[in-house]
Tab-separated table of C-alpha atoms in Angstrom:
chain	number	residue	atom	x	y	z
A	522	UNK	CA	41.094	77.033	127.800
A	523	UNK	CA	43.645	79.735	128.693
A	524	UNK	CA	43.620	80.784	132.326
A	525	UNK	CA	43.213	84.435	133.251
A	526	UNK	CA	46.582	85.696	134.527
A	527	UNK	CA	45.641	89.369	134.965
A	528	UNK	CA	45.992	89.370	138.747
A	529	UNK	CA	49.355	87.629	138.621
A	530	UNK	CA	50.560	89.927	135.811
A	531	UNK	CA	49.514	93.092	137.626
A	532	UNK	CA	51.088	91.985	140.904
A	533	UNK	CA	54.311	91.310	138.997
A	534	UNK	CA	54.196	94.804	137.499
A	535	UNK	CA	53.396	96.467	140.837
A	536	UNK	CA	56.394	94.836	142.494
A	537	UNK	CA	58.620	96.089	139.683
A	538	UNK	CA	57.192	99.588	140.077
A	539	UNK	CA	57.866	99.447	143.806
A	540	UNK	CA	61.554	98.707	143.112
A	541	UNK	CA	61.917	101.463	140.541
A	542	UNK	CA	63.699	104.749	141.154
A	543	UNK	CA	61.485	106.557	138.659
A	544	UNK	CA	58.784	106.108	136.029
A	545	UNK	CA	58.819	102.968	133.880
A	546	UNK	CA	57.339	102.991	130.389
A	547	UNK	CA	54.580	100.690	129.197
A	548	UNK	CA	57.014	99.204	126.701
A	549	UNK	CA	59.464	98.164	129.413
A	550	UNK	CA	56.752	96.861	131.758
A	551	UNK	CA	54.994	94.937	128.991
A	552	UNK	CA	58.245	93.130	128.204
A	553	UNK	CA	58.371	91.894	131.816
A	554	UNK	CA	55.049	90.075	131.402
A	555	UNK	CA	55.485	89.308	127.703
A	556	UNK	CA	52.523	91.253	126.401
A	557	UNK	CA	51.888	94.226	124.122
A	558	UNK	CA	52.175	97.742	125.611
A	559	UNK	CA	48.580	98.508	124.622
A	560	UNK	CA	47.370	95.430	126.536
A	561	UNK	CA	49.421	96.542	129.539
A	562	UNK	CA	47.910	100.054	129.459
A	563	UNK	CA	44.409	98.524	129.353
A	564	UNK	CA	45.288	96.298	132.303
A	565	UNK	CA	46.634	99.243	134.304
A	566	UNK	CA	43.532	101.411	133.781
A	567	UNK	CA	41.645	100.113	136.803
A	568	UNK	CA	44.734	100.441	138.978
A	569	UNK	CA	45.110	104.065	137.912
A	570	UNK	CA	41.433	104.746	138.678
A	571	UNK	CA	41.916	103.200	142.144
A	572	UNK	CA	44.950	105.452	142.746
A	573	UNK	CA	47.371	102.536	143.043
A	574	UNK	CA	49.466	103.756	140.095
A	575	UNK	CA	50.001	107.045	138.294
A	576	UNK	CA	51.034	107.564	134.701
A	577	UNK	CA	52.576	110.455	132.882
A	578	UNK	CA	52.901	110.839	129.127
A	579	UNK	CA	55.849	112.136	127.187
A	580	UNK	CA	59.606	112.061	127.503
A	581	UNK	CA	60.593	110.888	130.978
A	582	UNK	CA	57.070	109.683	131.637
A	583	UNK	CA	55.759	106.263	132.493
A	584	UNK	CA	54.154	104.427	135.392
A	585	UNK	CA	54.897	104.926	139.101
A	586	UNK	CA	53.293	103.731	142.325
A	587	UNK	CA	50.504	106.026	143.467
A	588	UNK	CA	49.903	104.576	146.932
A	589	UNK	CA	51.865	102.914	149.698
A	590	UNK	CA	52.352	99.187	149.321
A	591	UNK	CA	51.408	98.826	152.992
A	592	UNK	CA	47.879	99.975	152.196
A	593	UNK	CA	47.191	97.912	149.053
A	594	UNK	CA	45.988	94.335	149.507
A	595	UNK	CA	45.804	91.673	146.845
A	596	UNK	CA	42.022	91.867	147.207
A	597	UNK	CA	42.198	95.601	146.432
A	598	UNK	CA	44.146	94.849	143.266
A	599	UNK	CA	41.660	92.131	142.305
A	600	UNK	CA	38.807	94.624	142.748
A	601	UNK	CA	40.636	97.263	140.683
A	602	UNK	CA	40.854	94.729	137.856
A	603	UNK	CA	37.055	94.445	137.848
A	604	UNK	CA	36.880	91.444	140.198
A	605	UNK	CA	37.346	88.696	137.599
A	606	UNK	CA	36.353	85.180	138.615
A	607	UNK	CA	38.955	83.538	140.819
A	608	UNK	CA	37.426	80.078	140.682
A	609	UNK	CA	36.114	78.696	137.430
A	610	UNK	CA	34.534	75.401	136.465
A	611	UNK	CA	32.674	74.577	133.304
A	612	UNK	CA	29.163	73.139	133.187
A	613	UNK	CA	27.658	70.767	130.651
A	614	UNK	CA	24.785	73.225	130.287
A	615	UNK	CA	24.217	76.578	131.941
A	616	UNK	CA	20.433	76.191	132.257
A	617	UNK	CA	19.750	72.450	132.083
A	618	UNK	CA	16.347	70.818	131.947
A	619	UNK	CA	17.787	67.586	133.330
A	620	UNK	CA	17.295	67.321	137.103
A	621	UNK	CA	20.659	65.581	137.561
A	622	UNK	CA	22.442	68.436	135.764
A	623	UNK	CA	20.537	70.968	137.882
A	624	UNK	CA	21.685	69.305	141.105
A	625	UNK	CA	25.284	69.049	139.864
A	626	UNK	CA	25.349	72.705	138.730
A	627	UNK	CA	23.833	73.979	141.974
A	628	UNK	CA	26.354	72.028	144.035
A	629	UNK	CA	29.300	73.228	141.962
A	630	UNK	CA	28.114	76.863	141.977
A	631	UNK	CA	27.687	76.810	145.762
A	632	UNK	CA	31.116	75.261	146.259
A	633	UNK	CA	32.758	77.754	143.893
A	634	UNK	CA	31.103	80.701	145.670
A	635	UNK	CA	32.321	79.420	149.043
A	636	UNK	CA	35.843	78.836	147.732
A	637	UNK	CA	35.961	82.297	146.165
A	638	UNK	CA	34.753	83.936	149.409
A	639	UNK	CA	37.547	82.221	151.354
A	640	UNK	CA	40.129	83.166	148.744
A	641	UNK	CA	39.013	86.811	148.724
A	642	UNK	CA	39.231	86.887	152.512
A	643	UNK	CA	42.802	85.588	152.371
A	644	UNK	CA	43.754	88.040	149.601
A	645	UNK	CA	42.497	90.820	151.858
A	646	UNK	CA	45.112	89.819	154.432
A	647	UNK	CA	48.096	90.077	152.060
A	648	UNK	CA	49.604	93.461	151.218
A	649	UNK	CA	51.932	94.326	148.369
A	650	UNK	CA	54.488	95.178	151.063
A	651	UNK	CA	54.321	91.562	152.276
A	652	UNK	CA	55.025	90.309	148.743
A	653	UNK	CA	57.929	92.728	148.390
A	654	UNK	CA	59.373	91.528	151.705
A	655	UNK	CA	59.059	87.884	150.644
A	656	UNK	CA	60.866	88.721	147.410
A	657	UNK	CA	63.655	90.459	149.354
A	658	UNK	CA	64.059	87.473	151.681
A	659	UNK	CA	64.321	85.054	148.765
A	660	UNK	CA	66.867	87.275	147.085
A	661	UNK	CA	68.989	87.412	150.256
A	662	UNK	CA	68.882	83.604	150.562
A	663	UNK	CA	70.362	83.145	147.107
A	664	UNK	CA	73.775	84.070	148.410
A	665	UNK	CA	76.685	85.612	146.507
A	666	UNK	CA	77.638	82.496	144.527
A	667	UNK	CA	74.268	81.636	143.052
A	668	UNK	CA	73.138	83.427	139.919
A	669	UNK	CA	69.795	85.101	140.578
A	670	UNK	CA	66.762	84.259	138.551
A	671	UNK	CA	65.239	87.277	136.796
A	672	UNK	CA	64.086	89.524	139.594
A	673	UNK	CA	64.654	93.025	138.334
A	674	UNK	CA	63.117	94.630	135.306
A	675	UNK	CA	66.566	94.880	133.718
A	676	UNK	CA	66.884	91.075	133.899
A	677	UNK	CA	63.765	90.528	131.792
A	678	UNK	CA	65.029	92.237	128.668
A	679	UNK	CA	67.913	94.014	127.058
A	680	UNK	CA	68.623	97.478	128.492
A	681	UNK	CA	67.010	100.285	126.522
């Protein structure tokens, strides 16, 4: 089963937007996360509704940050995406008649709910600004003689 990478993808995009000097098109951003521009626009809808990003159509248009990175937490981004499940386990049956399966499911559901609550609490403590600072520190530690891994939008694809 494919894991949901929406939160990771959106955080990646937001950090690129924070580095940008101007609007970035859906085509360019979608290349950074290897998806289709239409899928990227769908993904960004909740962020636009939350005011985290702004978009403008037409020549010279694209996506820009709509709020300060100091004010946006990872939990905020997760909520803007529709709060998808962060912890996921499969069950033999969703509504079992077997008492053993009922006990197992109840235990797993309780544990998953507790784990998700802790994770959401932690995500509420991390801002986009903190991620951007961590990125900057790692970039500085590379030094002048080490080739950087892709870290700018331009490094993900050919220039347009």
